CSV table of C-alpha atoms in Angstrom, one decimal:
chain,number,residue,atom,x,y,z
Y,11,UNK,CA,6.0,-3.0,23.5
Y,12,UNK,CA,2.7,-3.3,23.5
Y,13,UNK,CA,-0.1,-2.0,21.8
Y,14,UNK,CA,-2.0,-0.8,25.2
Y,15,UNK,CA,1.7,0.6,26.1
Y,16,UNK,CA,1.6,2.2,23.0
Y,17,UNK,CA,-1.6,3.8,23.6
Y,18,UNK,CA,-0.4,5.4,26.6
Y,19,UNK,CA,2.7,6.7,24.8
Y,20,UNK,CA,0.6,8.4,22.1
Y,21,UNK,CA,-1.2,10.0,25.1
Y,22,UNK,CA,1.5,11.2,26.7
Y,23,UNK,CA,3.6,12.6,23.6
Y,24,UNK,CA,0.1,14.5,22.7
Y,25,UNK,CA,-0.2,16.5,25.8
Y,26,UNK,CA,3.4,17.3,25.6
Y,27,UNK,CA,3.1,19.0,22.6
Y,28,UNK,CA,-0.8,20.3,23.1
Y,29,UNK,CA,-0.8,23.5,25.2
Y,30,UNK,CA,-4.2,22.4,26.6
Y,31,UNK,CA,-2.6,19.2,28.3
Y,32,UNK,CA,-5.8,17.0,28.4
Y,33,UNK,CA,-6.0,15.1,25.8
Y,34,UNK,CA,-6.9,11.4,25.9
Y,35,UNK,CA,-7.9,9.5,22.9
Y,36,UNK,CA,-10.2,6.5,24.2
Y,37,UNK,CA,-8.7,2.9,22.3
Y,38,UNK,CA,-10.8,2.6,19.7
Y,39,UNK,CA,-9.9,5.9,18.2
Y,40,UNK,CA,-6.1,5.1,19.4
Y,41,UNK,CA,-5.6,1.9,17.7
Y,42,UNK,CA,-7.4,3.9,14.6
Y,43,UNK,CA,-5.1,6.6,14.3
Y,44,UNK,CA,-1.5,3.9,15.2
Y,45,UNK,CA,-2.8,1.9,12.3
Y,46,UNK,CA,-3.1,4.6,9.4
Y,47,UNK,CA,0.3,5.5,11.0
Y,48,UNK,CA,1.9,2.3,10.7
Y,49,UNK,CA,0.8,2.2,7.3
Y,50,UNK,CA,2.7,5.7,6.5
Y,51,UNK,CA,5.5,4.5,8.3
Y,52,UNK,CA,6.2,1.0,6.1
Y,53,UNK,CA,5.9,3.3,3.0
Y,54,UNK,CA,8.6,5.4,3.8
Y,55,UNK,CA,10.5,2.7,5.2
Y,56,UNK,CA,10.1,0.9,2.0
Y,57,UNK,CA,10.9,4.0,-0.4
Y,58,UNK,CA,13.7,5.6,1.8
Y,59,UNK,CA,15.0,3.1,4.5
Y,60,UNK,CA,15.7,-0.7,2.6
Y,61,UNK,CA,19.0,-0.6,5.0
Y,62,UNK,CA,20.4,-3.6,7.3
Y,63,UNK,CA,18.2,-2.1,10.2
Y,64,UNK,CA,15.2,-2.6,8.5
Y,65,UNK,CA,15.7,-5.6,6.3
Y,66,UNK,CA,13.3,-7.7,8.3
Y,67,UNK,CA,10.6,-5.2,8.0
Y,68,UNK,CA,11.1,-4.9,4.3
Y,69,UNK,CA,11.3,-8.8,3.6
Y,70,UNK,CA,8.1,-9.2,5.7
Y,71,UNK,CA,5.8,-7.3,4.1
Y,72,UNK,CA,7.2,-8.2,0.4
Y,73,UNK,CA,4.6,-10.6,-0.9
Y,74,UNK,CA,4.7,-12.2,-5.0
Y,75,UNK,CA,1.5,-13.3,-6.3
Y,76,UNK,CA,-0.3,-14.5,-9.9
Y,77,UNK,CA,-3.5,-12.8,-11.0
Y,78,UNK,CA,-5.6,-13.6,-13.5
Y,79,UNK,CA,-7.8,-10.8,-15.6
Y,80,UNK,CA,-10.8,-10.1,-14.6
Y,81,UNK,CA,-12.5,-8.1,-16.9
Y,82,UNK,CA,-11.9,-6.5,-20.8
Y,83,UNK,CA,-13.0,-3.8,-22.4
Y,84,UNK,CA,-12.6,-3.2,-25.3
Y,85,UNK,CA,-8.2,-3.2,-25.5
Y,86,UNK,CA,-8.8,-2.0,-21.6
Y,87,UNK,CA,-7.6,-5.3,-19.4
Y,88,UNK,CA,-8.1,-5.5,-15.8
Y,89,UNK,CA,-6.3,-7.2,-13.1
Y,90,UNK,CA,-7.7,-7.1,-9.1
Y,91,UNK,CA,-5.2,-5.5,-7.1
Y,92,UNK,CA,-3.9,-7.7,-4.2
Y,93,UNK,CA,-5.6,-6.6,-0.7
Y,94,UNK,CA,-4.3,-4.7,1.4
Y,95,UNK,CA,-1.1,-3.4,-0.6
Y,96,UNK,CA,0.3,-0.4,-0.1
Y,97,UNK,CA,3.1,-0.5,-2.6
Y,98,UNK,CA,3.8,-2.2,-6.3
Y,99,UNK,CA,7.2,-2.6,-6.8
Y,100,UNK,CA,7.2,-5.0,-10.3
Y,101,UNK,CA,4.6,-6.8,-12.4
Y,102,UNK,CA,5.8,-9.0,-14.9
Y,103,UNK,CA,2.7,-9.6,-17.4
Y,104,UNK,CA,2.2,-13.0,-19.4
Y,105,UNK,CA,0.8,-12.4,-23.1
Y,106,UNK,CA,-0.7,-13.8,-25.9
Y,107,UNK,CA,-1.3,-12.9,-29.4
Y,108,UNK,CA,-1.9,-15.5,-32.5
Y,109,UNK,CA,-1.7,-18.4,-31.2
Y,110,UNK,CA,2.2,-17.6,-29.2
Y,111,UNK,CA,2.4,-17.0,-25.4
Y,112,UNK,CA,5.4,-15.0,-24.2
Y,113,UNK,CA,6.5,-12.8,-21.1
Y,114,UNK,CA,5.9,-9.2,-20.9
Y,115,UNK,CA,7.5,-6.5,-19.5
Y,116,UNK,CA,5.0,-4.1,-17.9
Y,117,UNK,CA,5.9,-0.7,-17.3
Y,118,UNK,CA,4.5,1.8,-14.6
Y,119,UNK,CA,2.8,4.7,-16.1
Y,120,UNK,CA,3.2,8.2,-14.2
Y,121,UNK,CA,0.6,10.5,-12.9
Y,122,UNK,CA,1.6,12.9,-14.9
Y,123,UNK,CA,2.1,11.2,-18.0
Y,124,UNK,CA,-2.0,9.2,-17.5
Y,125,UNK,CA,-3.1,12.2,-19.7
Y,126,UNK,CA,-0.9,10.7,-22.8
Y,127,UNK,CA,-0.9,7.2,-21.9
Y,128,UNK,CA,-1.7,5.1,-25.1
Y,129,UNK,CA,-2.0,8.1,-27.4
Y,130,UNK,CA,2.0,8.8,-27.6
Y,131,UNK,CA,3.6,6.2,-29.4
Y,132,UNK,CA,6.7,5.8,-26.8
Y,133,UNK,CA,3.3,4.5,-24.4
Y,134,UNK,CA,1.8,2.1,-26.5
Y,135,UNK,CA,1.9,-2.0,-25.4
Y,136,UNK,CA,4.4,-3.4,-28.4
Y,137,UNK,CA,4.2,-7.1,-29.0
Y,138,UNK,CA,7.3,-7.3,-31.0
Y,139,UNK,CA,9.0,-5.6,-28.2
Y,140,UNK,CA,7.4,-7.4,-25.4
Y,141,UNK,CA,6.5,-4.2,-23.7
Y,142,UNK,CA,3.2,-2.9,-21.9
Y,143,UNK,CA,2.1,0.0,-19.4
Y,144,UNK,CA,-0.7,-0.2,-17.0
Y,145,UNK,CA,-1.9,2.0,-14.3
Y,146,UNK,CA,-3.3,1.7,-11.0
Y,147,UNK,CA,-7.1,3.1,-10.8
Y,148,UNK,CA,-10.6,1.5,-9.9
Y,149,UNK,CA,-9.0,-1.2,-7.3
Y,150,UNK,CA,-7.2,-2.6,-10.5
Y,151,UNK,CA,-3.9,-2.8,-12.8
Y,152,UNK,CA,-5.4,-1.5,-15.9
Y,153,UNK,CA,-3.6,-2.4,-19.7
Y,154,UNK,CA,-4.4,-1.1,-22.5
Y,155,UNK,CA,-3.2,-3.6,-25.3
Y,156,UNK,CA,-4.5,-4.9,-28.6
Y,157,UNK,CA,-3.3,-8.3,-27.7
Y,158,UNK,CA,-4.3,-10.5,-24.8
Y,159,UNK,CA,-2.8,-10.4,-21.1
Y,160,UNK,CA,-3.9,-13.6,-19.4
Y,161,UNK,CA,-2.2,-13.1,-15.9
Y,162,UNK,CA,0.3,-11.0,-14.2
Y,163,UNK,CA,2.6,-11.8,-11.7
Y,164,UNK,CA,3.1,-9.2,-9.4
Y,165,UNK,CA,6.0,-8.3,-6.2
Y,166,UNK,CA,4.2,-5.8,-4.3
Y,167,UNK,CA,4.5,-4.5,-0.4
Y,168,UNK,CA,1.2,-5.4,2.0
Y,169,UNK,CA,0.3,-3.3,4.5
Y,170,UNK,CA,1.5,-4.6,8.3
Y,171,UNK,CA,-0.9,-6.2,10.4
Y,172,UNK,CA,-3.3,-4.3,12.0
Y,173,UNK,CA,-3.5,-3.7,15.9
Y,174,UNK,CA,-6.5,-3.9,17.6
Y,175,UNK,CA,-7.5,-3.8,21.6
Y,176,UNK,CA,-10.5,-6.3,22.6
Y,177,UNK,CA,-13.7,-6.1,23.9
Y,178,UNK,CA,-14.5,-3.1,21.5
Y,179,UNK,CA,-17.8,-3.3,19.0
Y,180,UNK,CA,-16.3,-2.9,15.6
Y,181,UNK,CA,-18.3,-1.6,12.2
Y,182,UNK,CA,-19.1,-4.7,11.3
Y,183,UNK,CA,-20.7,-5.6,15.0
Y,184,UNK,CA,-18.1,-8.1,16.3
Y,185,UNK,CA,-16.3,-7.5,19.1
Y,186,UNK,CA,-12.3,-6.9,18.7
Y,187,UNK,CA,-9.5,-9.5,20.0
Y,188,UNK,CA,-6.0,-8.4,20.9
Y,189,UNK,CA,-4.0,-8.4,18.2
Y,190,UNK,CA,0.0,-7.4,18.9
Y,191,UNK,CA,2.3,-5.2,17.3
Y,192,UNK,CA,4.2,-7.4,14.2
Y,193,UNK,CA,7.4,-5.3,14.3
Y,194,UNK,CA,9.8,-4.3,17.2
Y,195,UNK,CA,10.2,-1.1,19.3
Y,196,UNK,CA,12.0,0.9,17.1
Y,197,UNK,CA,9.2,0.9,14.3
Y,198,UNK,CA,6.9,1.4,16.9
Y,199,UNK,CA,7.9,4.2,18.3
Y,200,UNK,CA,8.2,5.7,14.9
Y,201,UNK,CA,4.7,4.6,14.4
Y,202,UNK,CA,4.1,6.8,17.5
Y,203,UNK,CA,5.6,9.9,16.6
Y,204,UNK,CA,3.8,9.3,13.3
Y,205,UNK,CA,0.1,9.1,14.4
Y,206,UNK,CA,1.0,12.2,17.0
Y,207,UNK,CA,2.1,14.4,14.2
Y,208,UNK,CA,-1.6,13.8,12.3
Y,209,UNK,CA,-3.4,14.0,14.9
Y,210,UNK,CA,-2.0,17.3,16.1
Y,211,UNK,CA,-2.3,18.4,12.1
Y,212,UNK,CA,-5.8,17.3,12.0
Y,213,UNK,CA,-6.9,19.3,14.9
Y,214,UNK,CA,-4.9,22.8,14.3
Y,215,UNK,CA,-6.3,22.6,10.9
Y,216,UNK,CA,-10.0,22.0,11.9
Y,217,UNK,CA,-9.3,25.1,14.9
């Protein structure tokens, strides 16, 4: 399918389920609304659907990659955050502390556990133990250790390429190219029922 096809079937499933029957979302605003769609659709895919059917999905957005620090505060280490992720599923962080380097197991820390981070002992980095916790906030993977983290190597999910129609004046005042769907049908369509179901959310909540 195609994305202009797919246009036209987010069109048509609208004024199905619209009682006014009239919509028609122009491209620009189309491609907009299939992309923060097929964004929500890879995350559940990821979280609840890593079955045979959707293997080549999963395998194609998993990416690995080493970063080094960027910045310390203090015991507060910071690592950029790949572009464009949408998921972490593992960081493995590599440490060092008089003079000896070793491999680290980093741990996620909750939302609801950020308010005890580093103050309960259970979620404190341990050298002798090779543990650590960060957290994801200000477009990095914060630690808080009171040894160094040089790099972390992390396996985390990208986002799936983004669709776009050309001929249209972007923000940044080029003009957009065609770019194709990178999946098949079947997460399209889903992608299509997806961006239906906000936009129809979006607009009985603002009437």
């Amino acid at each position: 399918m195609t994305v202009r096809d797919s246009i036209i079937l987010l069109n048509q499933k609208l004024n199905r389920n619209n009682t006014n029957q009239n919509t028609n979302i122009d491209i620009p605003r189309a491609t907009n609304l299939l992309n923060e769609a097929q964004n929500q659709v890879a995350v559940y895919v990821i979280r609840n659907e890593r079955n045979s059917d959707n293997l080549d999905i999963v395998n194609a957005l998993l990416r690995t990659k080493s970063i080094n620090r960027t910045k310390k505060e203090n015991i507060t280490q910071y690592f950029k955050v790949p572009e464009n992720f949408i998921r972490i599923e593992s960081v493995e962080g590599i440490g060092r502390k008089n003079g000896c380097e070793a491999k680290l197991r980093a741990i996620p820390v909750k939302t609801r556990n950020k308010s005890i981070y580093n103050t309960n002992k259970n979620y404190k980095s341990n050298w002798f133990f090779r543990d650590t916790f960060y957290t994801i906030a200000e477009e990095s993977i914060k630690f808080e250790a009171d040894f160094d983290i040089t790099k972390i190597n992390v396996e985390y999910y990208r986002e799936p390429r983004r669709i776009s129609v050309a001929g249209w004046q972007q923000a940044d005042g080029t003009t957009s190219q065609d770019v194709e769907w990178e999946f098949g049908d079947s997460f399209i369509h889903k992608v299509i029922d997806a961006a239906a179901r906000n936009f129809l959310q979006l607009n009985n909540t603002n009437t």
